[in-house]
Coordinates of C-alpha atoms and ligand atoms in Angstrom, one line a residue:
M13 CA 293.0 65.1 -93.2
R14 CA 295.4 67.7 -94.6
R15 CA 296.8 69.7 -91.4
T16 CA 297.7 73.2 -91.4
L17 CA 300.7 74.0 -89.3
S18 CA 302.1 76.5 -86.9
I19 CA 305.6 75.8 -86.3
L20 CA 307.1 77.2 -83.1
G21 CA 310.9 77.1 -83.5
S22 CA 311.0 76.6 -87.3
T23 CA 314.7 77.7 -87.6
G24 CA 315.9 74.9 -85.2
S25 CA 316.9 71.4 -85.9
I26 CA 313.2 69.9 -85.5
G27 CA 311.7 73.0 -87.0
R28 CA 313.8 72.6 -90.2
Q29 CA 312.9 69.0 -90.5
T30 CA 309.2 69.6 -89.9
L31 CA 309.3 71.9 -93.0
E32 CA 311.0 69.2 -95.0
V33 CA 308.0 66.9 -94.0
A34 CA 305.5 69.7 -94.8
Q35 CA 307.1 70.1 -98.2
A36 CA 307.1 66.4 -98.9
L37 CA 303.5 66.0 -97.8
D38 CA 302.3 69.4 -99.2
L39 CA 301.0 70.7 -95.9
P40 CA 300.2 74.4 -95.7
V41 CA 301.9 76.4 -93.1
A42 CA 300.1 79.3 -91.2
A43 CA 302.9 80.4 -88.8
L44 CA 306.6 80.2 -88.3
T45 CA 308.5 81.4 -85.3
A46 CA 312.2 81.9 -84.4
H47 CA 314.2 83.5 -81.5
Q48 CA 316.9 85.5 -83.4
N49 CA 317.6 83.9 -86.7
A50 CA 315.7 86.5 -88.9
A51 CA 317.6 85.6 -92.0
L52 CA 316.5 82.0 -92.0
L53 CA 313.0 82.8 -90.9
E54 CA 312.8 85.2 -94.0
E55 CA 313.9 82.4 -96.3
Q56 CA 311.4 80.0 -94.8
A57 CA 308.5 82.6 -94.9
R58 CA 309.3 83.4 -98.6
R59 CA 309.1 79.7 -99.4
F60 CA 306.1 78.6 -97.3
R61 CA 304.1 81.8 -97.4
P62 CA 302.7 81.8 -93.7
E63 CA 300.1 84.3 -92.5
L64 CA 302.3 85.1 -89.5
A65 CA 306.1 85.1 -88.9
V66 CA 307.4 85.8 -85.4
C67 CA 310.8 86.6 -83.9
A68 CA 310.9 86.3 -80.1
G69 CA 313.8 88.7 -80.0
P70 CA 312.6 92.3 -80.5
A71 CA 315.6 93.5 -82.5
A72 CA 315.3 90.3 -84.7
A73 CA 311.6 90.9 -85.2
A74 CA 312.3 94.5 -86.4
D75 CA 314.9 93.2 -88.8
L76 CA 312.3 90.6 -90.1
K77 CA 309.7 93.2 -90.6
V78 CA 312.1 95.0 -93.0
R79 CA 313.1 91.8 -94.7
L80 CA 309.5 90.8 -95.3
A81 CA 308.3 94.2 -96.1
D82 CA 307.3 93.2 -99.8
T83 CA 305.4 90.2 -98.8
P84 CA 301.8 89.8 -97.3
V85 CA 303.3 88.0 -94.3
R86 CA 302.5 89.7 -91.0
V87 CA 305.4 90.0 -88.5
A88 CA 305.1 89.9 -84.7
A89 CA 307.5 90.1 -81.9
G90 CA 308.2 88.9 -78.3
P91 CA 306.7 86.1 -76.2
E92 CA 303.2 87.5 -77.2
G93 CA 304.0 86.9 -80.8
L94 CA 304.7 83.2 -79.9
L95 CA 301.5 82.9 -78.0
E96 CA 299.7 84.4 -81.1
A97 CA 301.2 81.8 -83.4
A98 CA 300.3 79.1 -80.9
A99 CA 296.6 80.0 -81.0
L100 CA 296.3 81.1 -84.6
P101 CA 292.8 80.3 -85.9
A102 CA 294.1 79.3 -89.4
A103 CA 296.2 76.5 -87.9
D104 CA 294.8 73.2 -86.5
T105 CA 298.2 71.7 -85.6
V106 CA 301.1 73.2 -83.6
V107 CA 304.5 71.9 -83.7
T108 CA 306.3 72.8 -80.4
A109 CA 310.0 72.8 -81.5
V110 CA 311.2 75.7 -79.2
V111 CA 314.0 74.5 -76.9
G112 CA 313.6 74.8 -73.1
I113 CA 311.0 76.1 -70.7
A114 CA 310.3 79.0 -73.2
G115 CA 308.1 76.5 -74.9
L116 CA 305.8 76.0 -71.9
E117 CA 303.4 79.1 -72.1
P118 CA 302.9 78.8 -76.1
T119 CA 302.2 75.1 -75.6
L120 CA 299.6 76.0 -72.9
A121 CA 298.1 78.6 -75.4
A122 CA 297.9 75.9 -78.1
V123 CA 296.3 73.6 -75.7
R124 CA 293.6 76.1 -74.6
A125 CA 292.8 76.8 -78.4
G126 CA 292.2 73.1 -78.7
K127 CA 294.9 72.4 -81.3
R128 CA 296.6 69.1 -82.1
I129 CA 300.0 69.5 -80.6
A130 CA 303.0 67.7 -82.1
L131 CA 305.2 68.1 -79.1
A132 CA 309.0 68.1 -79.4
N133 CA 309.6 70.5 -76.6
K134 CA 310.0 67.8 -73.9
E135 CA 311.1 70.6 -71.2
T136 CA 307.3 71.5 -71.1
L137 CA 306.1 68.2 -69.9
V138 CA 309.1 67.9 -67.6
C139 CA 308.3 71.1 -65.8
A140 CA 304.4 71.2 -65.9
G141 CA 303.3 67.9 -67.3
E142 CA 300.4 67.3 -65.1
L143 CA 299.1 70.7 -65.7
V144 CA 299.5 70.5 -69.4
M145 CA 297.9 67.0 -69.6
D146 CA 295.0 68.0 -67.4
Q147 CA 294.3 71.0 -69.6
A148 CA 294.7 69.1 -72.7
E149 CA 291.9 66.9 -71.4
E150 CA 289.8 69.9 -70.5
Y151 CA 290.2 71.7 -73.8
G152 CA 290.1 68.6 -76.1
A153 CA 293.6 69.2 -77.3
E154 CA 295.6 66.2 -78.7
I155 CA 299.2 65.9 -77.6
L156 CA 301.2 63.7 -79.9
P157 CA 304.8 63.0 -79.3
V158 CA 307.6 64.1 -81.7
D159 CA 310.4 62.8 -79.6
S160 CA 311.5 59.6 -81.3
E161 CA 311.2 57.3 -78.1
H162 CA 307.7 58.6 -77.2
S163 CA 306.5 58.2 -80.8
A164 CA 307.9 54.7 -80.7
L165 CA 305.8 54.1 -77.5
F166 CA 302.8 55.7 -79.0
Q167 CA 303.1 53.5 -82.1
C168 CA 303.6 50.3 -79.8
L169 CA 300.5 51.3 -77.8
Q170 CA 298.2 51.7 -80.9
G171 CA 296.8 48.1 -80.4
C172 CA 296.4 48.3 -76.7
R173 CA 292.8 48.2 -75.5
D174 CA 293.6 48.8 -71.8
R175 CA 296.6 50.5 -70.2
G176 CA 296.3 48.1 -67.3
E177 CA 297.7 45.5 -69.8
V178 CA 301.0 47.4 -70.2
R179 CA 303.6 46.1 -67.8
R180 CA 306.6 48.4 -68.7
L181 CA 307.6 51.1 -71.1
I182 CA 311.2 50.6 -72.2
L183 CA 313.1 53.7 -73.4
T184 CA 316.2 53.1 -75.5
A185 CA 319.2 55.4 -75.2
S186 CA 322.0 55.5 -77.6
G187 CA 324.3 56.4 -74.7
G188 CA 325.7 59.5 -76.3
P189 CA 329.3 60.3 -77.4
F190 CA 330.8 59.4 -74.1
F191 CA 329.3 55.9 -73.6
G192 CA 331.8 53.7 -71.7
W193 CA 333.9 56.7 -70.5
S194 CA 335.0 56.8 -66.8
R195 CA 334.1 59.6 -64.4
E196 CA 337.8 60.7 -64.5
A197 CA 337.9 61.0 -68.4
L198 CA 334.5 62.9 -68.3
A199 CA 336.0 65.6 -66.2
E200 CA 337.9 66.8 -69.2
V201 CA 335.1 66.8 -71.8
T202 CA 334.9 70.0 -74.0
P203 CA 331.7 71.5 -75.4
A204 CA 332.9 70.6 -78.9
Q205 CA 333.1 67.0 -77.9
A206 CA 329.7 67.0 -76.2
L207 CA 328.1 68.5 -79.4
K208 CA 329.2 65.6 -81.5
H209 CA 326.4 63.0 -81.1
P210 CA 327.2 59.5 -82.8
N211 CA 323.7 58.8 -84.4
W212 CA 321.6 62.2 -84.4
S213 CA 322.2 65.8 -85.4
M214 CA 320.4 68.0 -83.1
G215 CA 320.4 71.4 -81.5
A216 CA 323.1 72.3 -78.9
K217 CA 321.1 72.0 -75.7
I218 CA 319.7 68.5 -76.4
S219 CA 323.1 67.3 -77.7
V220 CA 324.7 68.1 -74.4
D221 CA 321.6 66.5 -72.5
S222 CA 322.3 63.4 -74.6
A223 CA 325.9 63.4 -73.6
T224 CA 325.1 63.7 -69.9
L225 CA 322.1 61.3 -70.2
M226 CA 320.0 64.0 -68.8
N227 CA 318.1 63.8 -72.0
K228 CA 317.0 60.2 -71.1
G229 CA 316.0 61.5 -67.6
L230 CA 313.9 64.2 -69.2
E231 CA 312.3 61.6 -71.5
Y232 CA 311.6 59.3 -68.6
I233 CA 309.5 62.1 -67.0
E234 CA 308.0 63.0 -70.4
A235 CA 306.8 59.3 -70.8
M236 CA 305.3 59.4 -67.2
R237 CA 303.4 62.4 -68.2
L238 CA 302.3 61.4 -71.7
Y239 CA 301.2 57.9 -70.9
H240 CA 300.1 58.3 -67.2
M241 CA 302.6 55.7 -66.0
P242 CA 304.2 55.6 -62.5
P243 CA 308.1 55.7 -62.5
E244 CA 308.4 52.0 -61.5
K245 CA 306.8 51.1 -64.8
I246 CA 309.4 52.7 -67.0
S247 CA 312.9 51.6 -67.6
V248 CA 316.0 52.7 -69.7
V249 CA 318.3 50.5 -71.8
I250 CA 321.2 51.5 -73.6
H251 CA 321.0 50.6 -77.3
R252 CA 324.0 52.0 -79.2
E253 CA 322.6 51.6 -82.7
S254 CA 319.5 53.8 -82.4
I255 CA 317.5 51.3 -84.6
I256 CA 315.0 50.3 -81.9
H257 CA 313.4 53.6 -80.7
S258 CA 311.6 52.2 -77.8
L259 CA 309.5 49.2 -76.6
V260 CA 306.3 48.3 -74.7
E261 CA 306.2 45.2 -72.6
Y262 CA 302.7 43.8 -72.0
C263 CA 301.5 41.8 -69.0
D264 CA 301.8 38.5 -70.9
Y265 CA 305.6 39.5 -71.6
A266 CA 304.9 40.2 -75.3
V267 CA 307.3 43.1 -76.2
L268 CA 306.5 45.4 -79.1
A269 CA 309.2 47.6 -80.5
Q270 CA 309.4 50.3 -83.2
L271 CA 312.3 50.2 -85.5
G272 CA 313.4 52.6 -88.2
A273 CA 316.2 54.8 -89.5
A274 CA 317.7 57.4 -87.0
D275 CA 315.6 60.1 -88.9
M276 CA 313.4 62.5 -86.7
R277 CA 311.4 63.2 -89.8
L278 CA 309.5 59.9 -89.3
P279 CA 308.2 60.7 -85.8
I280 CA 307.5 64.3 -86.9
Q281 CA 305.5 63.0 -89.9
Y282 CA 303.6 60.4 -87.6
A283 CA 302.5 63.2 -85.2
L284 CA 301.2 65.1 -88.2
T285 CA 299.4 62.3 -90.1
W286 CA 298.1 60.1 -87.2
P287 CA 296.0 57.9 -87.3
E288 CA 297.0 57.6 -90.9
R289 CA 300.3 56.8 -92.4
T290 CA 301.7 58.2 -95.7
P291 CA 304.8 57.8 -97.8
G292 CA 307.3 60.6 -96.8
P293 CA 310.9 61.8 -97.1
V294 CA 312.4 59.0 -94.8
R295 CA 314.7 56.3 -96.2
P296 CA 313.7 52.7 -95.5
L297 CA 315.5 50.5 -92.9
N298 CA 317.4 47.7 -94.6
L299 CA 317.6 44.9 -92.1
L300 CA 320.2 43.1 -94.1
E301 CA 322.5 46.1 -93.7
C302 CA 321.7 46.7 -90.0
P303 CA 324.4 46.2 -87.3
S304 CA 323.8 43.7 -84.5
L305 CA 321.4 45.2 -82.1
T306 CA 322.9 45.4 -78.5
F307 CA 321.5 46.3 -75.0
Q308 CA 323.1 47.3 -72.0
A309 CA 322.3 48.9 -68.6
P310 CA 323.0 52.6 -68.2
D311 CA 326.0 53.5 -66.0
L312 CA 324.5 55.8 -63.3
D313 CA 327.8 56.4 -61.5
A314 CA 329.4 57.9 -64.5
F315 CA 326.3 59.7 -65.7
P316 CA 324.6 61.0 -62.5
C317 CA 322.1 63.3 -64.3
L318 CA 320.0 60.1 -65.1
G319 CA 319.7 59.2 -61.5
L320 CA 318.9 62.8 -60.6
A321 CA 316.0 62.8 -63.0
L322 CA 314.6 59.6 -61.6
E323 CA 314.8 61.0 -58.1
A324 CA 313.0 64.3 -59.2
A325 CA 310.4 62.1 -61.0
R326 CA 309.7 60.2 -57.7
T327 CA 309.6 63.3 -55.6
G328 CA 307.0 65.0 -58.2
G329 CA 305.6 68.4 -57.8
T330 CA 308.0 71.3 -58.6
A331 CA 311.1 68.9 -58.3
T332 CA 310.9 68.2 -62.1
A333 CA 310.9 72.0 -62.9
V334 CA 313.8 72.5 -60.5
L335 CA 315.8 69.7 -62.3
N336 CA 314.9 71.2 -65.7
G337 CA 315.7 74.9 -64.8
A338 CA 318.9 73.8 -63.1
N339 CA 320.0 71.8 -66.1
E340 CA 319.1 74.4 -68.6
A341 CA 321.2 77.0 -66.7
A342 CA 324.1 74.5 -66.1
V343 CA 324.1 73.5 -69.7
G344 CA 324.2 77.2 -70.7
L345 CA 327.3 77.7 -68.5
F346 CA 329.0 74.6 -69.7
L347 CA 328.5 75.7 -73.4
A348 CA 329.9 79.1 -72.5
G349 CA 333.1 77.5 -71.1
K350 CA 332.2 78.5 -67.5
L351 CA 331.4 75.1 -65.9
S352 CA 333.0 71.5 -66.3
F353 CA 331.1 68.7 -67.7
P354 CA 330.6 66.9 -64.3
G355 CA 329.7 70.4 -62.9
I356 CA 326.4 70.1 -64.7
A357 CA 325.2 67.1 -62.6
Q358 CA 326.8 68.7 -59.4
R359 CA 324.7 71.9 -59.8
V360 CA 321.5 70.1 -60.6
A361 CA 322.1 68.0 -57.5
L362 CA 322.5 71.0 -55.3
A363 CA 319.4 72.7 -56.6
L364 CA 317.3 69.6 -56.0
E365 CA 318.8 69.3 -52.5
R366 CA 318.2 73.1 -51.6
L367 CA 314.9 73.9 -53.2
P368 CA 311.8 72.3 -51.6
A369 CA 309.2 70.6 -53.7
V370 CA 305.8 72.0 -54.0
Q371 CA 303.2 69.3 -54.9
K372 CA 300.4 69.9 -57.3
P373 CA 301.8 73.2 -58.6
G374 CA 300.1 75.7 -60.8
L375 CA 301.9 77.7 -63.5
T376 CA 303.1 80.4 -61.1
E377 CA 304.7 77.7 -58.9
V378 CA 306.3 76.0 -61.8
L379 CA 307.7 79.3 -63.1
G380 CA 308.9 80.2 -59.7
A381 CA 310.7 76.9 -59.1
D382 CA 312.3 77.3 -62.6
Q383 CA 313.6 80.8 -61.7
A384 CA 314.8 79.8 -58.3
A385 CA 316.8 76.8 -59.8
R386 CA 318.4 79.0 -62.5
A387 CA 319.4 81.6 -60.0
L388 CA 320.9 79.1 -57.6
V389 CA 322.9 77.4 -60.5
T390 CA 324.1 80.8 -61.8
D391 CA 325.1 82.3 -58.5
L392 CA 327.0 79.2 -57.3
Ligands
LIG658 P1 317.4 74.0 -81.7 O1 318.4 74.8 -80.7 O2 318.0 73.4 -83.0 O3 316.2 75.1 -82.2 C1 315.4 75.7 -81.2 C2 314.4 76.6 -81.9 O4 313.7 77.5 -80.9 C3 315.0 77.6 -82.8 O5 314.0 77.9 -83.8 C4 315.2 78.9 -82.0 O6 315.3 80.1 -82.6 C5 313.9 78.8 -81.1 N1 314.3 79.3 -79.8 C6 315.3 79.2 -78.8 N2 315.1 79.7 -77.7 C7 313.9 80.5 -77.9 C8 313.2 81.4 -77.0 N3 313.7 81.7 -75.9 N4 312.0 81.9 -77.4 C9 311.4 81.5 -78.7 N5 312.1 80.6 -79.4 C10 313.3 80.1 -79.1 O7 316.6 72.9 -80.9 P2 316.2 71.4 -81.4 O8 315.4 71.7 -82.7 O9 317.2 70.6 -81.4 O10 315.1 71.0 -80.1 C11 313.9 71.7 -80.1 C12 313.1 70.9 -79.1 O11 312.9 69.6 -79.6 C13 313.9 70.7 -77.7 O12 312.9 70.8 -76.6 C14 314.4 69.3 -77.8 O13 314.6 68.7 -76.5 C15 313.3 68.5 -78.6 N6 313.8 67.4 -79.4 C16 314.7 67.6 -80.3 C17 315.2 66.6 -81.1 C18 316.3 66.8 -82.3 O14 316.6 65.8 -82.9 N7 316.8 68.0 -82.4 C19 314.8 65.2 -80.9 C20 313.8 65.1 -79.9 C21 313.3 66.2 -79.2 P3 316.6 80.6 -83.4 O15 317.2 79.7 -84.4 O16 316.3 82.0 -83.7 O17 317.6 80.7 -82.2
LIG659 MG1 314.4 61.5 -77.9

């Protein structure tokens, strides 16, 4: 089936790579959205001719409207514009590539419109995973992972008749740019160092999350929600080479792994073509040129964010929204030069300690927990 796309966050790292896949597979694009980057959105809109282009920022939207005045592309603004792009009748597939909790309400809108969702925006499942998965079932929306680890798990689960046969999901982690560093050395880390990932080129927020290992913690919660797995059936292993993207261990101890080049266009493409596979823009993996594959345990002492995420996962309810909100605010402060690298984990820990978890939260409780966590982190 040839899918028509609405891409939320098309100017970001995942959004741009999604457009490369769309171009390679000749998939039509019905909507594109950005936050502030009207110049790039204009360029994309001229190339892909969507029905709708949205800038969440009102000034950027006004600018975009002028830029696209000579085209038939309709321009919309604000969070409402994002919701419209998420539920646009012309699109059957919504790629959620917005960063942070800003992706939550548009994802819910796409779910309620019964779309296929190619989900990159992991923060949505971390904050409100149970709510989103329940609604997806109710509205018949498919949620397919774009995150490479979750796509790997999804691929390894394709032959699985019964989830009861799964013993463990094993998430691989590159370890980020500071693998092997001591706590003392990590105290001096600068934003420029944290933004340099050894294996992947990504947006700023997820690059910092990869450096603190919070990204793996968020992915742990994402895996629990996507695959309905309890925390004790998920584990994390450091695999520096980023060639195995994750593994599934079955009850007979058979272990299935998905391997491939470290290229996000492969998981993006699979979320768009599943259950089919097609040739695309990704280069092949040459096993004869692969480095040796290595595996190690994560260092929870030097990288406390991973442990904090596991703790929030076990607490459940709004604890995961607090974890995410506190982390988003702390990463923002770190990138602005106002907080040290270890300060990120310290503030997230304080937020989890001080804010009580509400179980079975609705959207209002999730958004409230997010706001409270941000306020706490910013005011400290
Ligand atoms: P980027 O920062 O590169 O891009 C973010 C996109 O979202 C941009 O289009 C940006 O617009 C838009 N955006 C940012 N804030 C808002 C907002 N408040 N309202 C509306 N739109 C907004 O991020 P990435 O592409 O790296 O990541 C996107 C998501 O995918 C994240 O959740 C991340 O965790 C996940 N992910 C990313 C991977 C990667 O390789 N990059 C891998 C796996 C998951 P503008 O350009 O105008 O600022
Ligand atoms: Mg990932």
